[in-house]
Amino acid sequence: TTETYTRAQYCKWPCECPRSPPRCAAGISLVTDGCDCCKTCAKQRGESCTEADTCDFHRGLYCDYSGDRPRYEIGVCAQIVGVGCVLNGVRYKNGETFQPNCKYNCTCINGAVGCVPMCTNSRPPLVWCPNPKLIKMAGKCCEQWICDDSRKIRKTSPRHISSAAYEGEDEAWQKNCIVQTSPWSPCSKTCGLGISTRISNDNDQCRLLKESRLCNMRPCEVDITQHIKPGKKCLAVYRADEPMNYTISGCVSKSPYRPKYCGVCTDNRCCTPYKSKTIEVTFQCPDGTEFSWKIMWINACFCNLNCRNPNDIFADLAHYHDYSEIAN
């Protein structure tokens, strides 16, 4: 007697697919399933396959149902017999996956070699980094992005690097660590208190970390145009007559300050800082607690036609070396 059975149906119509397709691992194809319905991650060599779950044909795989006689419902993804590959003098079988080095994962597909990069950090750290550079880090396979500031000529050593380490060298070393610090980003606000950030590895772990400081380009409540001299169109620097205290969330700076601000123009020019430094300000809160914050201290500004939106992440792709901000 012949055993009777009902063959399982893996495809269902109408199609019911998730809103977004799945995210496949690196090197695994995103394909349309065997039901011609939804996007799915293709099955790999040795994995089970059905009429719905298709094998990765990009890797030269097919669904072998020979081991599921007589049902022929569930198969195993197997390699189509094809031509092998030769890379750097080494022979690989058709369908074989290998790593010629730590940066790539490759597969031999019928005489052709396809590789997936393992190093995926392909973007520079920040768009305001003037000289992004990929360097080899000790103990790591993939290169790391840093900001190469060695092109900048500084008349004085930065405060965070000793003079002895900086004399006659473009780069400073701290415990076999190349100190790299990006310029401060533009202030997040054109008036009032904003945030400026940079990337630096000047720490004990030599790790690239994000640093923040407060910035105030100009007060929002003051009409600076009233202070422009007759016959002039710009006021490069504005400074209030009386000292003031910085305030953050009800906490007030312990000492008063009389900061400089960048001015304004009545024509199409705008005023931005080109000399500044970072100061540490201590705040005292109503409950008696204290904390410190880094704040941008403007020394000088210049007015020009390079007017940019501080929130435009592409604004600093054009870098002006003559007026790059000196910030330490």
CSV table of N, CA and C in Angstrom, one decimal, residues 73-133:
chain,number,residue,atom,x,y,z
A,73,GLU,N,9.4,18.3,0.0
A,73,GLU,CA,8.9,19.5,0.6
A,73,GLU,C,10.0,20.4,1.2
A,74,ILE,N,10.9,19.8,2.0
A,74,ILE,CA,12.0,20.5,2.6
A,74,ILE,C,13.3,20.0,2.1
A,75,GLY,N,14.1,21.0,1.5
A,75,GLY,CA,15.4,20.6,1.0
A,75,GLY,C,16.5,21.3,1.8
A,76,VAL,N,17.7,21.1,1.2
A,76,VAL,CA,18.9,21.7,1.8
A,76,VAL,C,19.6,22.5,0.7
A,77,CYS,N,20.0,23.8,1.1
A,77,CYS,CA,20.8,24.6,0.1
A,77,CYS,C,22.1,24.0,-0.2
A,78,ALA,N,22.3,23.7,-1.4
A,78,ALA,CA,23.6,23.1,-1.9
A,78,ALA,C,24.2,23.9,-3.0
A,79,GLN,N,25.5,23.6,-3.2
A,79,GLN,CA,26.3,24.4,-4.2
A,79,GLN,C,26.1,23.8,-5.6
A,80,ILE,N,25.8,24.6,-6.5
A,80,ILE,CA,25.8,24.2,-7.9
A,80,ILE,C,27.3,23.9,-8.3
A,81,VAL,N,27.5,22.8,-9.0
A,81,VAL,CA,28.9,22.4,-9.4
A,81,VAL,C,29.3,23.5,-10.4
A,82,GLY,N,30.4,24.1,-10.1
A,82,GLY,CA,30.9,25.2,-11.0
A,82,GLY,C,32.4,25.3,-10.9
A,83,VAL,N,32.9,26.3,-11.5
A,83,VAL,CA,34.4,26.5,-11.6
A,83,VAL,C,34.9,27.2,-10.3
A,84,GLY,N,36.0,26.7,-9.8
A,84,GLY,CA,36.6,27.3,-8.6
A,84,GLY,C,37.3,28.6,-9.0
A,85,CYS,N,38.0,29.2,-8.0
A,85,CYS,CA,38.7,30.5,-8.1
A,85,CYS,C,40.1,30.4,-7.6
A,86,VAL,N,40.9,31.3,-8.2
A,86,VAL,CA,42.3,31.5,-7.7
A,86,VAL,C,42.5,32.9,-7.4
A,87,LEU,N,43.0,33.2,-6.1
A,87,LEU,CA,43.2,34.5,-5.6
A,87,LEU,C,44.5,34.5,-4.9
A,88,ASN,N,45.5,35.4,-5.4
A,88,ASN,CA,46.8,35.5,-4.7
A,88,ASN,C,47.5,34.1,-4.7
A,89,GLY,N,47.3,33.3,-5.7
A,89,GLY,CA,48.0,32.0,-5.7
A,89,GLY,C,47.3,30.9,-4.9
A,90,VAL,N,46.2,31.2,-4.3
A,90,VAL,CA,45.4,30.2,-3.5
A,90,VAL,C,44.2,29.8,-4.2
A,91,ARG,N,43.9,28.5,-4.3
A,91,ARG,CA,42.8,28.0,-5.0
A,91,ARG,C,41.6,27.8,-4.0
A,92,TYR,N,40.4,28.2,-4.4
A,92,TYR,CA,39.2,28.1,-3.6
A,92,TYR,C,38.1,27.3,-4.4
A,93,LYS,N,37.3,26.5,-3.7
A,93,LYS,CA,36.3,25.8,-4.4
A,93,LYS,C,35.1,26.7,-4.7
A,94,ASN,N,34.3,26.3,-5.6
A,94,ASN,CA,33.1,27.1,-5.9
A,94,ASN,C,32.1,27.1,-4.7
A,95,GLY,N,31.7,28.3,-4.3
A,95,GLY,CA,30.9,28.5,-3.1
A,95,GLY,C,31.6,28.6,-1.8
A,96,GLU,N,33.0,28.4,-1.8
A,96,GLU,CA,33.7,28.5,-0.6
A,96,GLU,C,33.9,30.0,-0.1
A,97,THR,N,33.7,30.2,1.2
A,97,THR,CA,33.8,31.5,1.8
A,97,THR,C,35.2,31.6,2.5
A,98,PHE,N,35.9,32.7,2.3
A,98,PHE,CA,37.2,32.8,2.9
A,98,PHE,C,37.5,34.3,3.2
A,99,GLN,N,38.6,34.5,4.0
A,99,GLN,CA,39.1,35.9,4.3
A,99,GLN,C,40.5,36.0,3.8
A,100,PRO,N,40.8,36.7,2.7
A,100,PRO,CA,42.2,36.8,2.3
A,100,PRO,C,43.0,37.7,3.2
A,101,ASN,N,42.3,38.6,4.0
A,101,ASN,CA,42.9,39.3,5.0
A,101,ASN,C,41.8,39.8,6.0
A,102,CYS,N,42.1,40.5,7.1
A,102,CYS,CA,41.1,40.8,8.1
A,102,CYS,C,40.1,41.9,7.6
A,103,LYS,N,40.3,42.5,6.5
A,103,LYS,CA,39.4,43.6,6.0
A,103,LYS,C,38.3,43.1,5.1
A,104,TYR,N,38.4,41.9,4.6
A,104,TYR,CA,37.4,41.4,3.6
A,104,TYR,C,37.0,40.0,3.9
A,105,ASN,N,35.7,39.7,3.6
A,105,ASN,CA,35.1,38.4,3.7
A,105,ASN,C,34.7,38.1,2.2
A,106,CYS,N,35.3,37.1,1.6
A,106,CYS,CA,35.0,36.8,0.2
A,106,CYS,C,34.4,35.4,0.0
A,107,THR,N,33.8,35.3,-1.2
A,107,THR,CA,33.1,34.1,-1.6
A,107,THR,C,33.5,33.8,-3.1
A,108,CYS,N,33.9,32.5,-3.4
A,108,CYS,CA,34.1,32.1,-4.7
A,108,CYS,C,32.8,31.7,-5.4
A,109,ILE,N,32.4,32.3,-6.5
A,109,ILE,CA,31.1,32.0,-7.2
A,109,ILE,C,31.4,31.8,-8.6
A,110,ASN,N,31.5,30.5,-8.9
A,110,ASN,CA,31.7,30.0,-10.3
A,110,ASN,C,32.8,30.8,-11.1
A,111,GLY,N,34.0,30.8,-10.5
A,111,GLY,CA,35.1,31.4,-11.1
A,111,GLY,C,35.3,32.9,-10.8
A,112,ALA,N,34.3,33.5,-10.2
A,112,ALA,CA,34.5,34.9,-9.8
A,112,ALA,C,34.5,35.1,-8.3
A,113,VAL,N,35.3,36.1,-7.8
A,113,VAL,CA,35.4,36.3,-6.4
A,113,VAL,C,34.6,37.6,-6.0
A,114,GLY,N,33.7,37.5,-5.1
A,114,GLY,CA,32.9,38.6,-4.5
A,114,GLY,C,33.3,38.8,-3.1
A,115,CYS,N,33.6,40.1,-2.7
A,115,CYS,CA,34.0,40.3,-1.3
A,115,CYS,C,33.1,41.4,-0.7
A,116,VAL,N,33.0,41.2,0.6
A,116,VAL,CA,32.2,42.2,1.5
A,116,VAL,C,33.2,42.8,2.4
A,117,PRO,N,33.3,44.2,2.5
A,117,PRO,CA,34.3,44.8,3.4
A,117,PRO,C,33.9,44.6,4.8
A,118,MET,N,34.8,44.3,5.7
A,118,MET,CA,34.6,44.2,7.1
A,118,MET,C,34.7,45.5,7.9
A,119,CYS,N,35.5,46.4,7.3
A,119,CYS,CA,35.7,47.8,7.8
A,119,CYS,C,34.6,48.7,7.2
A,120,THR,N,33.6,49.0,8.0
A,120,THR,CA,32.5,49.8,7.5
A,120,THR,C,32.5,51.2,7.9
A,121,ASN,N,33.5,51.7,8.8
A,121,ASN,CA,33.5,53.0,9.2
A,121,ASN,C,34.2,53.9,8.1
A,122,SER,N,33.4,54.2,7.1
A,122,SER,CA,33.9,54.9,5.9
A,122,SER,C,33.7,56.4,5.9
A,123,ARG,N,33.1,57.0,7.0
A,123,ARG,CA,32.9,58.4,7.0
A,123,ARG,C,33.8,59.1,8.0
A,124,PRO,N,34.3,60.3,7.7
A,124,PRO,CA,35.1,61.1,8.6
A,124,PRO,C,34.3,61.4,9.9
A,125,PRO,N,35.0,61.7,11.0
A,125,PRO,CA,34.3,61.9,12.3
A,125,PRO,C,33.3,63.0,12.3
A,126,LEU,N,33.6,64.1,11.7
A,126,LEU,CA,32.7,65.3,11.7
A,126,LEU,C,32.9,66.1,10.5
A,127,VAL,N,31.9,66.7,9.9
A,127,VAL,CA,32.0,67.5,8.7
A,127,VAL,C,32.9,68.7,8.9
A,128,TRP,N,33.0,69.2,10.1
A,128,TRP,CA,33.8,70.4,10.3
A,128,TRP,C,35.3,70.1,10.5
A,129,CYS,N,35.7,68.8,10.4
A,129,CYS,CA,37.1,68.4,10.5
A,129,CYS,C,37.8,68.9,9.2
A,130,PRO,N,38.8,69.8,9.3
A,130,PRO,CA,39.3,70.3,8.0
A,130,PRO,C,40.2,69.3,7.3
A,131,ASN,N,40.9,68.4,8.0
A,131,ASN,CA,41.8,67.5,7.4
A,131,ASN,C,41.6,66.1,7.9
A,132,PRO,N,40.5,65.4,7.5
A,132,PRO,CA,40.3,64.0,8.0
A,132,PRO,C,41.3,63.1,7.4
A,133,LYS,N,41.8,62.1,8.2
A,133,LYS,CA,42.8,61.2,7.8
A,133,LYS,C,42.6,59.9,8.4
